Amino acid sequence: MNQTPAGFGPPPEPFEPRPSGTGAGTGGRFRGRTAIVLAALVGVLLVIGGGAYLAVGGDRGQDGRDSKDSATPTGSPSVDQGDGKGPGGGPETYDPNAGIQPGEARVWLRDNQTELAGAGASQYGPWRVGDVVVKAMYKEVTGYAVADGQEKWKLPLQTPLCGVPRDPSPTGKLVVGVKETDSSTSHCNQLQQIDLATGTAGWKVPVPQENARDSSLELEIAVSGDTVALARSAVMSGVSVTDGRKLFGTANTNGCSPNAFAGGSRLIALRHCFAPKEPVGSARSMVEELDPATGGSKWSHTYDKGWNVGRVLSVDPLVVAAYHKEKQVWNITAFTPDGKVRSQGDAGFAVSGRCNGWGNSTGYQECYAAVADADTLYIGGGRPGQYLGIEDTLQVVAVDLNTGKEKWRTAEQPKGRTMWPIALEGGRVVVYVSPGSGETGSVVSLAPADGSSQPLLQSPAAAAGAEDVFYDHGVRISWAGGRLFLLNGRVVSPEPQVASRAILSFGK
């Protein structure tokens, strides 16, 4: 492992590659990372469930509550002035940069300030567009300054979100599904375009009706180029991101019902195929590449009976995770550009249910711990446990896409520090290492050949408590422009002396 550069903070725990297959013995470790952390800081903070902290003293920054129903942005059109050295609140507000050391990356943190009913609301994103990072939640989309986290704009929506893609279009346009009314049983029948660079609302159109039974409470959405693809109620549609016009649709499933999409540089459809006279539970999973402009099929691959497609780990190259419920195994399939099976093999390690689909029936691109180059998949993994999904992915495993075999894996991280490969940059694998027990979060890069590590970023010790409340089972992560962005998957309403951590960032 390389030595720490001069002026850089303490390096993360060492990462050493292991031969393929080692360290993958059976074990019964299946635990959550929900922890109670006491930080003796200016303003004592106690971690409690659901990503919330009990805060003693100080306000929590801007109000951010929205009383308007019109889809117009609020707030300053430019970055609020600030030096980026604090959390942006009152003088007694918790400072995640307290005691920061030379070489450590400065942190900014924002809490939820929006009133929410019941158990709160899911958050989506984060998406970086220029100098803005954006998140979507409930009935609002909010942009923050990348440098210091100050709110740049807030776009209120008339009704709640009911379908959000993993990524916006290459032009920075996000298309989301919104409900007809505020009711939880209201149909998801409207599409809204949003410009993430400016926080302005674009076109709004009804979801195309493909047949008389076409209705849904939620949409599975993916964006590929200028196409936003929608799957619901066993039918699918394609709409132009630019102007909202319908590009394609199908009411006839030919025995293979659309289930979801994966987007990006290609448009991948996931279907359930039903054979005549066979019970519903015998449906087979199909993976299919579509022409984004027409919805026409380029090729398709049907899995053997009993296998369920769980996640699309990479779109280009196409890498898919599937699991077999009865056999209690999962596998990784790599495809050639024309849809032939490049390699397929059962995995000798375990991953989060978010990365193989075990126990997760939606969000087919919701694995935030896997990236792939032309020949290798890099994924956060660990020892197999009692179930197919584990929460503590203490290693990075490299899988050869030509053979399906392991190439190497890093040593297990101590103290519950999970490892999530999040990007490929400069020919190396960028990995987020969570704080774990009493540690601080960091970002490292791994050599593709053997997994040897170099430190990239280290967060201050004071930020450990705040980072640790971004729980693995729901957090969404983005790495862009040398900065890490963590988004809690769910937040709750603000209460006196209680802060629901919403988004945290550190980096250059």
PDB file of N, CA, C and O in Angstrom, residues 16 37 160 244 344 373 439:
ATOM      1  N   GLU A  16      -5.557  -5.071   1.509  1.00  0.00           N
ATOM      2  CA  GLU A  16      -4.646  -6.006   0.872  1.00  0.00           C
ATOM      3  C   GLU A  16      -5.441  -7.007   0.063  1.00  0.00           C
ATOM      4  O   GLU A  16      -6.434  -7.554   0.540  1.00  0.00           O
ATOM      5  N   VAL A  37     -24.666   6.712  18.975  1.00  0.00           N
ATOM      6  CA  VAL A  37     -23.343   7.315  19.025  1.00  0.00           C
ATOM      7  C   VAL A  37     -23.427   8.602  19.813  1.00  0.00           C
ATOM      8  O   VAL A  37     -24.255   9.446  19.521  1.00  0.00           O
ATOM      9  N   PRO A 160     -47.348  14.627  -4.741  1.00  0.00           N
ATOM     10  CA  PRO A 160     -46.157  13.858  -4.379  1.00  0.00           C
ATOM     11  C   PRO A 160     -45.537  13.087  -5.537  1.00  0.00           C
ATOM     12  O   PRO A 160     -46.205  12.718  -6.507  1.00  0.00           O
ATOM     13  N   GLY A 244     -41.741  15.728 -24.161  1.00  0.00           N
ATOM     14  CA  GLY A 244     -42.844  14.983 -23.555  1.00  0.00           C
ATOM     15  C   GLY A 244     -43.721  14.220 -24.515  1.00  0.00           C
ATOM     16  O   GLY A 244     -44.693  13.578 -24.097  1.00  0.00           O
ATOM     17  N   GLN A 344     -21.286 -16.537 -16.837  1.00  0.00           N
ATOM     18  CA  GLN A 344     -22.334 -16.671 -15.826  1.00  0.00           C
ATOM     19  C   GLN A 344     -21.848 -17.649 -14.764  1.00  0.00           C
ATOM     20  O   GLN A 344     -21.346 -18.721 -15.092  1.00  0.00           O
ATOM     21  N   ASP A 373     -15.659  -1.978 -15.438  1.00  0.00           N
ATOM     22  CA  ASP A 373     -14.965  -1.522 -16.627  1.00  0.00           C
ATOM     23  C   ASP A 373     -15.171  -2.569 -17.721  1.00  0.00           C
ATOM     24  O   ASP A 373     -16.055  -3.429 -17.598  1.00  0.00           O
ATOM     25  N   GLU A 439     -14.759   5.202  13.851  1.00  0.00           N
ATOM     26  CA  GLU A 439     -13.831   5.670  12.834  1.00  0.00           C
ATOM     27  C   GLU A 439     -14.465   6.813  12.046  1.00  0.00           C
ATOM     28  O   GLU A 439     -15.603   7.205  12.294  1.00  0.00           O
TER      29      GLU A 439
END
